[in-house]
mmCIF file of C-alpha atoms in Angstrom:
data_model
loop_
_atom_site.group_PDB
_atom_site.id
_atom_site.type_symbol
_atom_site.label_atom_id
_atom_site.label_comp_id
_atom_site.label_asym_id
_atom_site.label_seq_id
_atom_site.Cartn_x
_atom_site.Cartn_y
_atom_site.Cartn_z
ATOM 1 C CA ARG A 1 -24.935 13.148 -9.851
ATOM 2 C CA TRP A 2 -22.566 10.223 -9.353
ATOM 3 C CA PRO A 3 -22.335 8.381 -6.025
ATOM 4 C CA GLU A 4 -19.612 9.206 -3.520
ATOM 5 C CA VAL A 5 -16.809 6.880 -2.455
ATOM 6 C CA GLU A 6 -14.623 8.056 0.430
ATOM 7 C CA GLY A 7 -16.114 11.513 0.031
ATOM 8 C CA LYS A 8 -15.221 11.674 -3.677
ATOM 9 C CA THR A 9 -17.744 11.623 -6.520
ATOM 10 C CA MET A 10 -17.145 8.705 -8.900
ATOM 11 C CA HIS A 11 -18.683 7.368 -12.076
ATOM 12 C CA PRO A 12 -20.474 4.074 -11.212
ATOM 13 C CA ALA A 13 -18.137 2.022 -13.453
ATOM 14 C CA VAL A 14 -15.084 3.547 -11.784
ATOM 15 C CA GLN A 15 -16.647 2.953 -8.375
ATOM 16 C CA ARG A 16 -17.208 -0.741 -9.205
ATOM 17 C CA ALA A 17 -13.615 -1.067 -10.463
ATOM 18 C CA VAL A 18 -12.242 0.553 -7.305
ATOM 19 C CA GLU A 19 -14.352 -1.655 -5.042
ATOM 20 C CA TRP A 20 -13.406 -4.801 -7.013
ATOM 21 C CA THR A 21 -9.696 -3.885 -6.833
ATOM 22 C CA ARG A 22 -9.961 -3.204 -3.114
ATOM 23 C CA ARG A 23 -11.630 -6.589 -2.506
ATOM 24 C CA ARG A 24 -8.971 -8.446 -4.547
ATOM 25 C CA ALA A 25 -6.208 -6.604 -2.699
ATOM 26 C CA GLU A 26 -7.823 -7.614 0.590
ATOM 27 C CA ASN A 27 -7.864 -11.250 -0.621
ATOM 28 C CA ILE A 28 -4.196 -11.070 -1.585
ATOM 29 C CA VAL A 29 -3.186 -9.436 1.696
ATOM 30 C CA ALA A 30 -5.102 -12.091 3.651
ATOM 31 C CA ALA A 31 -3.407 -14.882 1.665
ATOM 32 C CA LEU A 32 0.014 -13.299 2.239
ATOM 33 C CA LEU A 33 -0.716 -13.055 5.959
ATOM 34 C CA GLY A 34 -1.615 -16.765 5.948
ATOM 35 C CA VAL A 35 1.624 -17.663 4.135
ATOM 36 C CA MET A 36 3.622 -15.542 6.581
ATOM 37 C CA PHE A 37 1.935 -17.225 9.558
ATOM 38 C CA ILE A 38 2.599 -20.724 8.190
ATOM 39 C CA ALA A 39 6.252 -19.840 7.486
ATOM 40 C CA PHE A 40 6.554 -18.525 11.043
ATOM 41 C CA ILE A 41 5.102 -21.743 12.520
ATOM 42 C CA VAL A 42 7.381 -23.885 10.308
ATOM 43 C CA GLN A 43 10.352 -21.840 11.494
ATOM 44 C CA ILE A 44 9.444 -22.402 15.151
ATOM 45 C CA VAL A 45 8.899 -26.144 14.643
ATOM 46 C CA PHE A 46 12.162 -26.660 12.777
ATOM 47 C CA ARG A 47 14.209 -24.529 15.168
ATOM 48 C CA TYR A 48 12.863 -25.643 18.536
ATOM 49 C CA PHE A 49 11.542 -29.146 17.927
ATOM 50 C CA PHE A 50 14.042 -30.469 15.385
ATOM 51 C CA ASN A 51 16.972 -28.204 16.375
ATOM 52 C CA PHE A 52 17.407 -27.492 12.663
ATOM 53 C CA PRO A 53 16.979 -23.768 11.909
ATOM 54 C CA VAL A 54 15.973 -22.992 8.318
ATOM 55 C CA GLY A 55 16.560 -19.612 6.691
ATOM 56 C CA TRP A 56 14.000 -19.745 3.924
ATOM 57 C CA THR A 57 11.157 -19.218 6.397
ATOM 58 C CA THR A 58 12.600 -15.893 7.539
ATOM 59 C CA GLU A 59 13.140 -14.827 3.939
ATOM 60 C CA LEU A 60 9.580 -15.794 3.020
ATOM 61 C CA SER A 61 8.208 -13.892 6.019
ATOM 62 C CA VAL A 62 10.093 -10.729 5.026
ATOM 63 C CA ILE A 63 8.909 -11.014 1.408
ATOM 64 C CA THR A 64 5.276 -11.524 2.398
ATOM 65 C CA TRP A 65 5.494 -8.601 4.828
ATOM 66 C CA LEU A 66 6.921 -6.360 2.094
ATOM 67 C CA TYR A 67 4.149 -7.302 -0.330
ATOM 68 C CA MET A 68 1.429 -6.979 2.324
ATOM 69 C CA VAL A 69 2.512 -3.461 3.237
ATOM 70 C CA LEU A 70 3.016 -2.155 -0.294
ATOM 71 C CA LEU A 71 0.035 -3.812 -1.989
ATOM 72 C CA GLY A 72 -2.221 -3.185 1.001
ATOM 73 C CA SER A 73 -1.407 0.498 1.214
ATOM 74 C CA ALA A 74 -1.599 0.953 -2.566
ATOM 75 C CA PHE A 75 -4.894 -0.831 -3.228
ATOM 76 C CA TRP A 76 -6.675 -1.754 -0.020
ATOM 77 C CA LEU A 77 -6.391 1.035 2.551
ATOM 78 C CA LYS A 78 -8.892 3.825 2.329
ATOM 79 C CA GLU A 79 -7.680 7.382 2.628
ATOM 80 C CA SER A 80 -9.325 7.705 6.047
ATOM 81 C CA GLU A 81 -7.352 4.670 7.301
ATOM 82 C CA GLU A 82 -3.936 6.033 6.410
ATOM 83 C CA ILE A 83 -1.658 7.582 9.000
ATOM 84 C CA ARG A 84 -1.822 11.350 8.754
ATOM 85 C CA PHE A 85 -0.296 14.299 10.502
ATOM 86 C CA ASP A 86 -3.385 16.458 10.669
ATOM 87 C CA LEU A 87 -2.702 18.821 13.537
ATOM 88 C CA VAL A 88 -2.752 21.783 11.157
ATOM 89 C CA SER A 89 -5.273 20.641 8.545
ATOM 90 C CA GLY A 90 -7.651 19.300 11.196
ATOM 91 C CA SER A 91 -8.094 22.770 12.635
ATOM 92 C CA LEU A 92 -8.861 24.354 9.255
ATOM 93 C CA GLY A 93 -12.158 24.848 7.512
ATOM 94 C CA PRO A 94 -13.083 23.221 4.189
ATOM 95 C CA ARG A 95 -11.208 25.828 2.131
ATOM 96 C CA GLY A 96 -8.036 25.477 4.189
ATOM 97 C CA ARG A 97 -8.253 21.671 4.055
ATOM 98 C CA ARG A 98 -8.570 21.901 0.274
ATOM 99 C CA ALA A 99 -5.450 24.083 0.097
ATOM 100 C CA VAL A 100 -3.429 21.768 2.335
ATOM 101 C CA GLY A 101 -4.823 18.724 0.531
ATOM 102 C CA MET A 102 -3.827 20.193 -2.841
ATOM 103 C CA LEU A 103 -0.331 20.975 -1.571
ATOM 104 C CA VAL A 104 0.172 17.496 -0.134
ATOM 105 C CA ALA A 105 -1.306 15.729 -3.177
ATOM 106 C CA ALA A 106 0.722 17.789 -5.654
ATOM 107 C CA ALA A 107 3.945 17.269 -3.682
ATOM 108 C CA THR A 108 3.282 13.527 -3.491
ATOM 109 C CA VAL A 109 2.620 13.245 -7.227
ATOM 110 C CA VAL A 110 5.677 15.327 -8.136
ATOM 111 C CA LEU A 111 8.052 13.495 -5.789
ATOM 112 C CA PHE A 112 6.884 9.994 -6.719
ATOM 113 C CA ALA A 113 6.866 10.885 -10.441
ATOM 114 C CA MET A 114 10.384 12.328 -10.183
ATOM 115 C CA SER A 115 11.669 9.205 -8.465
ATOM 116 C CA LEU A 116 9.884 6.741 -10.774
ATOM 117 C CA PRO A 117 12.461 6.615 -13.629
ATOM 118 C CA ALA A 118 15.351 6.013 -11.211
ATOM 119 C CA THR A 119 13.273 3.459 -9.329
ATOM 120 C CA ILE A 120 12.514 1.544 -12.522
ATOM 121 C CA LYS A 121 16.207 1.632 -13.498
ATOM 122 C CA TYR A 122 17.265 0.356 -10.096
ATOM 123 C CA VAL A 123 14.686 -2.426 -10.077
ATOM 124 C CA ALA A 124 15.778 -3.474 -13.578
ATOM 125 C CA PHE A 125 19.429 -3.407 -12.488
ATOM 126 C CA MET A 126 18.670 -5.764 -9.607
ATOM 127 C CA LYS A 127 18.104 -8.658 -12.053
ATOM 128 C CA VAL A 128 21.727 -9.607 -11.403
ATOM 129 C CA GLU A 129 20.984 -10.472 -7.762
ATOM 130 C CA SER A 130 18.700 -13.007 -6.137
ATOM 131 C CA THR A 131 17.576 -13.826 -2.632
ATOM 132 C CA SER A 132 19.797 -16.077 -0.519
ATOM 133 C CA TYR A 133 17.518 -19.046 0.098
ATOM 134 C CA LEU A 134 14.590 -18.920 -2.313
ATOM 135 C CA LYS A 135 16.683 -17.662 -5.273
ATOM 136 C CA ILE A 136 14.050 -15.147 -6.372
ATOM 137 C CA ARG A 137 15.501 -12.516 -8.695
ATOM 138 C CA LEU A 138 15.483 -9.182 -6.888
ATOM 139 C CA ASP A 139 14.099 -7.307 -9.896
ATOM 140 C CA LEU A 140 10.992 -9.493 -9.762
ATOM 141 C CA LEU A 141 10.798 -9.151 -6.009
ATOM 142 C CA TYR A 142 11.211 -5.358 -5.927
ATOM 143 C CA SER A 143 8.908 -4.712 -8.880
ATOM 144 C CA VAL A 144 6.086 -4.462 -6.339
ATOM 145 C CA TYR A 145 7.509 -1.072 -5.352
ATOM 146 C CA VAL A 146 7.040 0.213 -8.908
ATOM 147 C CA VAL A 147 3.408 -0.943 -8.774
ATOM 148 C CA PHE A 148 3.050 0.800 -5.394
ATOM 149 C CA ALA A 149 4.590 4.047 -6.699
ATOM 150 C CA VAL A 150 2.328 4.142 -9.767
ATOM 151 C CA ALA A 151 -0.729 3.423 -7.599
ATOM 152 C CA VAL A 152 0.215 6.265 -5.236
ATOM 153 C CA ILE A 153 0.616 8.656 -8.174
ATOM 154 C CA ILE A 154 -2.800 7.682 -9.544
ATOM 155 C CA ARG A 155 -4.423 7.884 -6.111
ATOM 156 C CA TYR A 156 -3.117 11.406 -5.490
ATOM 157 C CA LEU A 157 -3.926 12.564 -9.031
ATOM 158 C CA TRP A 158 -7.480 11.453 -8.264
ATOM 159 C CA ALA A 159 -7.318 13.454 -5.011
ATOM 160 C CA ILE A 160 -6.249 16.527 -7.011
ATOM 161 C CA VAL A 161 -9.224 16.044 -9.354
ATOM 162 C CA GLY A 162 -11.535 15.907 -6.343
ATOM 163 C CA ILE A 163 -10.039 19.034 -4.818
ATOM 164 C CA VAL A 164 -10.308 20.915 -8.124
ATOM 165 C CA ARG A 165 -13.992 19.909 -8.239
ATOM 166 C CA GLY A 166 -14.400 21.580 -4.855
ATOM 167 C CA GLU A 167 -14.429 18.490 -2.633
ATOM 168 C CA ALA A 168 -12.569 19.178 0.602
ATOM 169 C CA PRO A 169 -10.630 16.369 2.281
ATOM 170 C CA GLU A 170 -12.758 14.909 5.036
ATOM 171 C CA GLU A 171 -12.937 16.706 8.342
ATOM 172 C CA ILE A 172 -11.107 14.897 11.134
ATOM 173 C CA ASP A 173 -13.306 13.758 13.993
ATOM 174 C CA ILE A 174 -11.087 12.813 16.931
ATOM 175 C CA THR A 175 -14.000 11.099 18.622
ATOM 176 C CA LYS A 176 -14.015 8.356 15.972
ATOM 177 C CA ALA A 177 -12.084 5.173 16.654
ATOM 178 C CA SER A 178 -10.264 5.477 13.318
ATOM 179 C CA SER A 179 -8.966 8.968 14.055
ATOM 180 C CA GLY A 180 -5.531 7.651 15.009
ATOM 181 C CA LEU A 181 -5.664 8.946 18.563
#
């Protein structure tokens, strides 16, 4: 029997790849947070000490925030750390949680997969535009959303595989600090 990760049985090589990816995503998110903090401090110094507001710091902060949210939620957050509306599924038994989990996972895969071709077209179309200050082409900037969408599809396909194997989504324990309450 293979070890479990987040309540799901994984082949050891897959488990190592997932853990390595999660650690690298954490490194990237931490670096982006550092860049955003430095840009914020530079913005304050230029605006209030030199009376010379600069726009590139705001643009850089928005870009780093966008990448932190999308890359972090795609590769770093565990399923138990995501925001969930579990009023219904939390009151169900393992079989009911599997049914709700399958419905949610299938809907997520279908909706993201349906939107993916249009998303790719739109991102490719945005090559004609660039950001105001840093002059980054918007297709390069927004390509992170395509990566996010593909990661979400893969993550929820993996959830479907787990549910088909008979693994119920984890039971919600409202007494835990991570329960969202």
